[in-house]
Coordinates of C-alpha atoms and ligand atoms in Angstrom, one line a residue:
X1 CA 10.0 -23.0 -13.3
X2 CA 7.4 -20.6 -14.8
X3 CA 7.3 -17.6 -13.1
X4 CA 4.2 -17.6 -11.8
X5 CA 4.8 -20.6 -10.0
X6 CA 7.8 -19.1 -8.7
X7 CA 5.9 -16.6 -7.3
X8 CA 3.5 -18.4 -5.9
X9 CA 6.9 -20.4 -3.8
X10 CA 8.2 -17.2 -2.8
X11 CA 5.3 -15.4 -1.4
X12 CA 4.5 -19.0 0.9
X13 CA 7.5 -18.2 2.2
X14 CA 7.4 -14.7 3.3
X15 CA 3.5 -14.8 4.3
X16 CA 4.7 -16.6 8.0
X17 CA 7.8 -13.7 8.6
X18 CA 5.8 -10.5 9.1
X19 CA 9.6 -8.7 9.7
X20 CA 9.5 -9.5 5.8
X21 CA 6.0 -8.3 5.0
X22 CA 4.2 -4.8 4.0
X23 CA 1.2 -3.8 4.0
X24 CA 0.5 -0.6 2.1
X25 CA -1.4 1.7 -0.4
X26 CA -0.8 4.2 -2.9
X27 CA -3.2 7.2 -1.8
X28 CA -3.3 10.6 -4.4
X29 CA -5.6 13.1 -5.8
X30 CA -6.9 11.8 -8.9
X31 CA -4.8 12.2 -12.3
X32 CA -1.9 12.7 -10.3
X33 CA -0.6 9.1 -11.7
X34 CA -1.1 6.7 -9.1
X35 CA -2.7 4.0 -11.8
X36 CA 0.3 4.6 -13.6
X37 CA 2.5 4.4 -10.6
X38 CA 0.9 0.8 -9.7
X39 CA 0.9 -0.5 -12.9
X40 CA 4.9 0.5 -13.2
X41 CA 4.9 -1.3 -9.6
X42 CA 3.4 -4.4 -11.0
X43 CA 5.8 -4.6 -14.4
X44 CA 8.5 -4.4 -12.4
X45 CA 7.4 -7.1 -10.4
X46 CA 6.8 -9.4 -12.9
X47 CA 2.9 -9.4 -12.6
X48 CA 2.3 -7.4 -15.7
X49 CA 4.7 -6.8 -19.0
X50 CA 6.7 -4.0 -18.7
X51 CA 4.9 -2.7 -22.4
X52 CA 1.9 -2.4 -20.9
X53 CA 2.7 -0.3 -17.5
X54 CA 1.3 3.2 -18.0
X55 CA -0.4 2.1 -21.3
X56 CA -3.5 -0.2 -20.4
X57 CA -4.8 -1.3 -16.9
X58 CA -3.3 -4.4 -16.0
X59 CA -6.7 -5.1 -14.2
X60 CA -7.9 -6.5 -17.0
X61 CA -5.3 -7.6 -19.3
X62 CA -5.3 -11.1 -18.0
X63 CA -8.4 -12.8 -19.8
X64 CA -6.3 -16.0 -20.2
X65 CA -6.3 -16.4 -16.2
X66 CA -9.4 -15.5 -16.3
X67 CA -10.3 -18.3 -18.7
X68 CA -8.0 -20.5 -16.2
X69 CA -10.8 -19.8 -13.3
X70 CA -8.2 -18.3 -11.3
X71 CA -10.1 -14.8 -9.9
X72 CA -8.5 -11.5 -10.8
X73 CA -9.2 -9.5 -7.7
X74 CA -8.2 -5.2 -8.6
X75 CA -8.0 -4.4 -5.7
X76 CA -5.2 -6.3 -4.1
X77 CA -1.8 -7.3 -5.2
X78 CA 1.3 -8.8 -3.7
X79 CA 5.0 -8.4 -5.4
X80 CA 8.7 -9.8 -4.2
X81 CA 11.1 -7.1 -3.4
X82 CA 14.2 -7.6 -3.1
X83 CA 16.3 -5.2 -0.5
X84 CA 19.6 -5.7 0.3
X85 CA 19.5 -9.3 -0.5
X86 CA 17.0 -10.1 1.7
X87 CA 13.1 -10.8 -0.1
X88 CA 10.0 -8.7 1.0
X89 CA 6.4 -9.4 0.4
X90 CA 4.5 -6.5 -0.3
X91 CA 0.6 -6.3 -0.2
X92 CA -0.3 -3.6 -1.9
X93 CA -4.2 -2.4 -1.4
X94 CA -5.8 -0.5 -4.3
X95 CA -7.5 2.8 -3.0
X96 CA -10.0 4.8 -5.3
X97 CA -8.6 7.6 -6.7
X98 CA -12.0 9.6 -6.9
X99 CA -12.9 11.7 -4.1
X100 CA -16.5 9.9 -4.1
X101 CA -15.1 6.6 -3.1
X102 CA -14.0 8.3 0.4
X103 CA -15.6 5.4 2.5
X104 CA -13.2 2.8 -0.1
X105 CA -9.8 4.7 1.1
X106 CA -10.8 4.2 4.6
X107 CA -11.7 0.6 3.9
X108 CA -8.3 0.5 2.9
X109 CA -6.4 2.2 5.4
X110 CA -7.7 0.2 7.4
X111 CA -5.6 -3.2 6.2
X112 CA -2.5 -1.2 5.6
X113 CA 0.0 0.4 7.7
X114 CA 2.0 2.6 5.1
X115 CA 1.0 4.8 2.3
X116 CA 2.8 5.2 -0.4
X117 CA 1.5 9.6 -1.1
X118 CA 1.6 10.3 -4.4
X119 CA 1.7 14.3 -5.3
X120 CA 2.2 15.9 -8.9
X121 CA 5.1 17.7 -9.3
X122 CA 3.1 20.4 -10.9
X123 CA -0.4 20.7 -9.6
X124 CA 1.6 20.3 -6.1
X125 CA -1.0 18.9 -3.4
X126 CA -4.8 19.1 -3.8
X127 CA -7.8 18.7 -1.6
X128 CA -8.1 15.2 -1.8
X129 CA -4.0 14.4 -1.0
X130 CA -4.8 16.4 2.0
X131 CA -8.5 14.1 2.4
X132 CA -6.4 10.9 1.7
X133 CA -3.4 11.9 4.3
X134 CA -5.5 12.7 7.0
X135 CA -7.3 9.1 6.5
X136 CA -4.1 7.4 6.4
X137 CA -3.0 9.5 9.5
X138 CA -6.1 9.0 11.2
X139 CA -5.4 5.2 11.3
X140 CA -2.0 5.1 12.3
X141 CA -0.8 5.1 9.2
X142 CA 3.1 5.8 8.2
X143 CA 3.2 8.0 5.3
X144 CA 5.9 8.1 2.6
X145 CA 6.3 10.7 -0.3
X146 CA 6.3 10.1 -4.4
X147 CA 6.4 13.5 -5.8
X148 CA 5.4 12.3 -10.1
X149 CA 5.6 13.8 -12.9
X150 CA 9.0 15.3 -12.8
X151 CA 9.3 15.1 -16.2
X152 CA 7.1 17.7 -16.9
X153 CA 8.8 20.3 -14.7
X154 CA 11.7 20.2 -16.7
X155 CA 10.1 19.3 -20.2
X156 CA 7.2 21.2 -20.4
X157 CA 7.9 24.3 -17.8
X158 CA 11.3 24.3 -18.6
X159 CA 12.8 24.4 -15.0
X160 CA 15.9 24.4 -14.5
X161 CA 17.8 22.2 -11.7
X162 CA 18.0 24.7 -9.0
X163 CA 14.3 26.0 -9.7
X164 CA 13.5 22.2 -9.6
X165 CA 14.9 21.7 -6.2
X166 CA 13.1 24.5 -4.9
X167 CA 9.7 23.2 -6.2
X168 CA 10.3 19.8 -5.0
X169 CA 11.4 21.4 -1.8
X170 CA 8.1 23.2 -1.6
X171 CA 6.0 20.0 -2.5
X172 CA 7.6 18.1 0.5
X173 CA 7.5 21.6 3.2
X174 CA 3.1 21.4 2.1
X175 CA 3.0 17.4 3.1
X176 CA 5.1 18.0 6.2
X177 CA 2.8 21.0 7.0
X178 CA -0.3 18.6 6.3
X179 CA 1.2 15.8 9.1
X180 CA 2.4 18.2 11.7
X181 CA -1.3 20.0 11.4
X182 CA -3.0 16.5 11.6
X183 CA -0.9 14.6 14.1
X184 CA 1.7 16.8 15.8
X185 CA 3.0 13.9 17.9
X186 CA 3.6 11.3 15.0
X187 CA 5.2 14.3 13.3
X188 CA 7.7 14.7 16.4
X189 CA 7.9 11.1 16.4
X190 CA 9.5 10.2 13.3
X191 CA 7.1 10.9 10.5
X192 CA 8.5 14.1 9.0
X193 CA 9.6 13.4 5.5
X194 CA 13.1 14.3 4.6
X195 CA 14.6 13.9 1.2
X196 CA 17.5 13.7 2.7
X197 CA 17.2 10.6 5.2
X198 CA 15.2 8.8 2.1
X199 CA 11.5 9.3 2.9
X200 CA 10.8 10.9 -0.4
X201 CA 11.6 9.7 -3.6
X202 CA 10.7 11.4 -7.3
X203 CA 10.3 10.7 -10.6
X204 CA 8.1 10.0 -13.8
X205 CA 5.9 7.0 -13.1
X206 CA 4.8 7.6 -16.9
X207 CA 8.5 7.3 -18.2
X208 CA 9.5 4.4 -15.5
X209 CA 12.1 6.2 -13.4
X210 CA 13.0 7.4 -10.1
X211 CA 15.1 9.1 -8.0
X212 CA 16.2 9.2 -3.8
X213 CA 18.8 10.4 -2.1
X214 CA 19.5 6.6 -0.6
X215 CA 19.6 5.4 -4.1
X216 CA 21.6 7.7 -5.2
X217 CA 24.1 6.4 -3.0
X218 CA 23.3 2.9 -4.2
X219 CA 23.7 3.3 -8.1
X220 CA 25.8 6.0 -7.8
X221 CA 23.6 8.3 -10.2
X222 CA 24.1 12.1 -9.5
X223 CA 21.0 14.4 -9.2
X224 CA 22.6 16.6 -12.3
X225 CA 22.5 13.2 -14.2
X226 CA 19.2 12.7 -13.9
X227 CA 18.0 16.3 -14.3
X228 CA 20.0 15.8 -17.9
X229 CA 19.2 12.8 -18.8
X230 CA 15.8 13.7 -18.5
X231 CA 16.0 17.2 -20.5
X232 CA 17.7 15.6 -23.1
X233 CA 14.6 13.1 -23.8
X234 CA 17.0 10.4 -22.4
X235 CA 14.2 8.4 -20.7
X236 CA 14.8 4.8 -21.4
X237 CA 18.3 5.7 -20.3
X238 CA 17.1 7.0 -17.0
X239 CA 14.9 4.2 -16.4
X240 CA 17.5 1.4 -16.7
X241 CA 19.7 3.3 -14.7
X242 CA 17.7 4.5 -11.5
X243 CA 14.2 2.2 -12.7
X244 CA 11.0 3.6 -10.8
X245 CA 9.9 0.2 -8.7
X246 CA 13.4 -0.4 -7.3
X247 CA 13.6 3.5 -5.8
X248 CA 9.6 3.4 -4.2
X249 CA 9.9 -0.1 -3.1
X250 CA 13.5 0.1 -1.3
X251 CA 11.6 3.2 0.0
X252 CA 8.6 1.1 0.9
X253 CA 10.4 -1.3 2.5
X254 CA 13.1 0.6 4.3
X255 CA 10.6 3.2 5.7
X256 CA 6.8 1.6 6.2
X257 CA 6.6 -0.3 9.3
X258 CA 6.5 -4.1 9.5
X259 CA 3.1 -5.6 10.7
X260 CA 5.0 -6.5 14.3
X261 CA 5.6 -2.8 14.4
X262 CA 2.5 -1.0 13.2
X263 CA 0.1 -3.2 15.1
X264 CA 1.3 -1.8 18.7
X265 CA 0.9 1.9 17.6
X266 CA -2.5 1.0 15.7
X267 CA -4.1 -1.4 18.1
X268 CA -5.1 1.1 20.7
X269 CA -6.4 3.2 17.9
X270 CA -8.8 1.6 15.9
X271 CA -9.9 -1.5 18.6
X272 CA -11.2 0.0 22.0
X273 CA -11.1 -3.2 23.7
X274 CA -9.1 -4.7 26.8
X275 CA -5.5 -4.9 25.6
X276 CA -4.5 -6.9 28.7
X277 CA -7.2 -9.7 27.4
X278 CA -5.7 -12.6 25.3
X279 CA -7.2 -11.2 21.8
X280 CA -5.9 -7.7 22.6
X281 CA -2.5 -9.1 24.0
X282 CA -2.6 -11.3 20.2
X283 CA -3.3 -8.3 18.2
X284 CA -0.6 -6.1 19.9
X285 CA 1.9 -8.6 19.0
X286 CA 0.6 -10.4 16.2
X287 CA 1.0 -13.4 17.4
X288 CA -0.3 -16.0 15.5
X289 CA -1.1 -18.7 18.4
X290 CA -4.1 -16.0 19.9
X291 CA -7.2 -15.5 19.0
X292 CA -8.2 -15.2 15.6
X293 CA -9.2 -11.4 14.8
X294 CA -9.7 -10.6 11.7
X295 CA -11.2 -7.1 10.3
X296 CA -13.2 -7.2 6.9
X297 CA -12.4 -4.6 4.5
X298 CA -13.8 -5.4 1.4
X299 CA -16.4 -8.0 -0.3
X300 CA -16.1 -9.0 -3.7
X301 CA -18.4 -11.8 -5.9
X302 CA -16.3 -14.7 -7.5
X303 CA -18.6 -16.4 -10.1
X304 CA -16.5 -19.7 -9.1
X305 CA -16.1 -18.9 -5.1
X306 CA -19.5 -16.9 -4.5
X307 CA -18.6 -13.8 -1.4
X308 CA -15.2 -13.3 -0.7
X309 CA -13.7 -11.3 2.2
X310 CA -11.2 -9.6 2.5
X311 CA -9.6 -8.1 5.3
X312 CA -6.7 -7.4 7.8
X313 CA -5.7 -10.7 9.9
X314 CA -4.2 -8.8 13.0
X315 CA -3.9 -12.4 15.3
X316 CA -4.1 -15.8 15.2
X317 CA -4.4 -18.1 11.8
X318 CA -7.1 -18.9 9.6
X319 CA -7.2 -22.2 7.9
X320 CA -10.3 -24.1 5.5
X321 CA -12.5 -25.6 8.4
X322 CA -11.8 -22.9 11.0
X323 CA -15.3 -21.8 13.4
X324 CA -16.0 -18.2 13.0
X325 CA -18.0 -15.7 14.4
X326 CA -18.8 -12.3 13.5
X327 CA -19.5 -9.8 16.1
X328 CA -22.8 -7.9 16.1
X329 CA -24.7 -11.0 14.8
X330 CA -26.8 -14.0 16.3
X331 CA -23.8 -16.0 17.3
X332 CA -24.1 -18.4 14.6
X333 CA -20.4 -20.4 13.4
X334 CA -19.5 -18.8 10.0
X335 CA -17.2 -21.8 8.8
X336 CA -14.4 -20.4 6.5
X337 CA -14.2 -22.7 3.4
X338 CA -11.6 -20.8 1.3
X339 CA -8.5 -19.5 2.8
X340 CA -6.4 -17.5 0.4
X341 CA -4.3 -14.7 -0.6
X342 CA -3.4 -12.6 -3.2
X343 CA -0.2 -13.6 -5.4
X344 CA -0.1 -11.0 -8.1
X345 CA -3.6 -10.0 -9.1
X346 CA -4.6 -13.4 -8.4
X347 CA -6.7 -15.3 -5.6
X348 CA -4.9 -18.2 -4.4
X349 CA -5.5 -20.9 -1.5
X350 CA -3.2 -21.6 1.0
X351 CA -2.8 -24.3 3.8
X352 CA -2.7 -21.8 6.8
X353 CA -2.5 -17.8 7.0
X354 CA -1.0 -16.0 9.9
X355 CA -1.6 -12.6 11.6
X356 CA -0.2 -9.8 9.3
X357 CA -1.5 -10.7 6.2
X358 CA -4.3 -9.1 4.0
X359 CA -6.9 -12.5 4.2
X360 CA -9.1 -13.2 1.2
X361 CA -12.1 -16.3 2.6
X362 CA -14.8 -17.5 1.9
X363 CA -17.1 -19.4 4.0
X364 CA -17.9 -16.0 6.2
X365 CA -22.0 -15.5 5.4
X366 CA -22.4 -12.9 8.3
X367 CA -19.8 -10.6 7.4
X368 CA -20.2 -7.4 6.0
X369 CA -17.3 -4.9 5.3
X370 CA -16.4 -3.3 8.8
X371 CA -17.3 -6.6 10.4
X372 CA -15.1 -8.1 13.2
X373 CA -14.4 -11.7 12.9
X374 CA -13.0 -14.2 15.7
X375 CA -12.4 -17.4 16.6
X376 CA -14.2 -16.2 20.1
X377 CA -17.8 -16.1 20.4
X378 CA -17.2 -12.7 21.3
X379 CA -14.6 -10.0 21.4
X380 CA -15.1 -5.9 21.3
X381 CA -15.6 -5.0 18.0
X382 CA -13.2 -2.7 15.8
X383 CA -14.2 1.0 15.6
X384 CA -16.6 1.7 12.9
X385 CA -14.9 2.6 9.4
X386 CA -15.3 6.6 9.5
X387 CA -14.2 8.8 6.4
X388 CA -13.9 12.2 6.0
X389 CA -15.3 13.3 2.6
X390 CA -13.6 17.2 2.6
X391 CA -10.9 18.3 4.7
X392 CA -11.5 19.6 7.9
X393 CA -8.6 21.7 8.5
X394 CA -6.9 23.7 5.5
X395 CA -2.7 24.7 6.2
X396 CA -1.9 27.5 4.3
Ligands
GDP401 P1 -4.7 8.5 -11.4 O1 -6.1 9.1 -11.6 O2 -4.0 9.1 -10.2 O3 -4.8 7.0 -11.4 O4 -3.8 8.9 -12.6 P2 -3.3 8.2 -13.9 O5 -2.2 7.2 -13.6 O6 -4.5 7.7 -14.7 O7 -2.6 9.4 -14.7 C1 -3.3 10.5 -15.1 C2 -2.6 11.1 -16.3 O8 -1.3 11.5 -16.0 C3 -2.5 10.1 -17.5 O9 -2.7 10.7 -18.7 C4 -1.0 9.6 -17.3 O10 -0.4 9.2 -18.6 C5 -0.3 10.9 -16.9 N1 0.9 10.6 -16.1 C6 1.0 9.8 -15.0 N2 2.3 9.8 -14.6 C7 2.9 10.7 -15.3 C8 4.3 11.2 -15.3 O11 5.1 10.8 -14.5 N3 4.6 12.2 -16.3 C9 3.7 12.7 -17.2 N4 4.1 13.6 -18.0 N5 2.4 12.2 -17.2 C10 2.0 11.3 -16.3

């Protein structure tokens, strides 16, 4: 069986157990590698070679698909991870890594509940981590840390591996000073990050390795290994031994909530509506036998499909046929032709899709990104998509 194909089985599969399913993005100020972090994501996946990751964008490297008329979307991907011998489907959101495309990282924030924050080992964090963290925070969003570009600490600046824990100490003490400053209670509640319970995890997304104290324990590779490895230019070495998308997604999936989890905490935030009513009662379980409610985050053009929607399925199912209605208009039924999600980079129809998931229809002619859309004629809309363009607080 080609690969693809075996894909395509194994994501059906997991799309119905949201215990198995994570919904997240990769939020950073720019340069600080997240393109090369997703593309190493992707190659290790399978979705991508592994020659290319880091090198070209793997956005466009698939002409033959395109060729196929199967649609590339960039901006959403879903991989198999395997954790503990148990599969995961992770949906991973693409968020711009330009500071003008503030109103896009709330978009996304919006369909995810973790974030995978990506700092330079270096530069340390910048403006727009602290713009991107307080989105994600903003939105109920569990945070994770990816300090990058480790290799340059001890290549270029020369550190050596006590310095280097004290400047990776000092990256993580300026996140966890960022979340206690924006959400004290979240902070109390769980959301520090600790290097030492797992939470962060470093590396070189450029030379395709990583490092956390959990997989540590797993592979049995000491810190002083990898501080040597890595000064002695061993970095093929280093990347077979402790490879960069096993470390962030055992991270991903051991850390970032569930959709079953995230929804209760998020619900109440982002939908001011009756939670004792049947949609709200649907949503804070994610049930898939309520209401439909589904929250568009993004419309793209398919030159095959025409408008496609994307967006965050918090209850119910959506399948091809399905009456629609999106809130704020003349009550018309938007009937969804397409029903689909992403399998790799690419658009794919499926029978049924269940509370969750990240959606991608068609059919939906009233929707616009931010709409609500429900199998009732009405519902209370979601909150408005809101983004912060500069930070409002600075912690020293
Ligand atoms: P983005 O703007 O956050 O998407 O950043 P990119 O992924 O485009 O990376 C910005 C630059 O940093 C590119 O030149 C990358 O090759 C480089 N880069 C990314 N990750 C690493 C790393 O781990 N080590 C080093 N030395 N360079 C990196």
């Amino acid at each position: 069986m080609s690969r693809g194909k075996k894909t395509v089985e194994r994501v059906m599969q997991l799309m119905n157990q949201p215990e198995c399913i994570r919904n997240i993005g990769i939020v950073a100020h720019i340069d600080h590698g997240k393109t090369t972090l997703s593309d190493n994501l992707l190659a290790g996946a399978g979705i991508i070679s592994e020659d290319l990751a880091g090198k070209a964008c793997w956005m466009d490297s698939d002409e033959e698909e395109q060729a196929r008329g199967i649609t590339i979307d960039a901006s959403n991907v879903s991989m198999v991870h395997e954790y503990n011998g148990k599969e995961y489907l992770i949906n991973m959101i693409d968020t711009p890594g330009h500071v003008d495309f503030g109103g896009d990282v709330t978009r996304a924030m919006r369909a995810v509940d973790g974030a995978v924050v990506l700092v330079d080992a270096v530069e340390g964090t910048m403006p727009q981590t602290e713009t991107v963290l307080r989105q994600a925070l903003k939105e109920r969003v569990k945070p994770v840390l990816f300090i990058n570009k480790v290799d340059r600490l001890i290549n270029e600046l020369q550190v050596d591996e006590m310095e280097m824990q004290i400047r990776l100490g000092k990256v993580i003490d300026k996140v966890n000073k960022l979340i206690k400053g924006m959400n004290e209670e979240m902070y109390n509640n769980g959301w520090k990050l600790d290097a030492a319970n797992g939470t962060v995890a470093f590396g070189s997304a450029l030379y395709n390795w990583a490092i956390s104290v959990p997989y540590m324990k797993k592979s049995g590779i000491s810190f002083k290994e990898v501080y040597e490895h890595c000064k002695k230019g061993e970095m093929k070495e280093l990347g077979k031994k402790s490879p960069l998308c096993e470390v962030v997604l055992d991270m991903v999936v051991s850390f970032l909530p569930n959709p079953k989890e995230a929804q209760p905490r998020r619900i109440g935030v982002i939908w001011h509506g009756d939670v004792n009513s049947p949609e709200g009662k649907g949503m804070i379980t994610c049930d898939p036998n309520a209401p439909s409610c589904l929250m568009v985050t993004d419309i793209s053009f398919d030159p095959h499909a025409g408008e496609v929607a994307t967006g965050r399925l918090f209850s119910g199912k959506l399948s091809r046929g399905n009456e629609m209605y999106v809130m704020g208009t003349a009550k018309k039924v938007n009937r969804l032709q397409q029903v689909g999600i992403f399998m790799g980079p690419t658009r794919v129809e499926v029978p049924e899709l269940y509370a969750g998931n990240i959606a991608a229809v068609t059919g939906l002619k009233d929707a616009i990104v931010g709409s609500t859309v429900s199998s009732l004629m009405e519902m209370t809309p979601f909150e408005s998509l809101e983004h912060y363009s500069e930070p409002v607080v600075t912690v020293a």
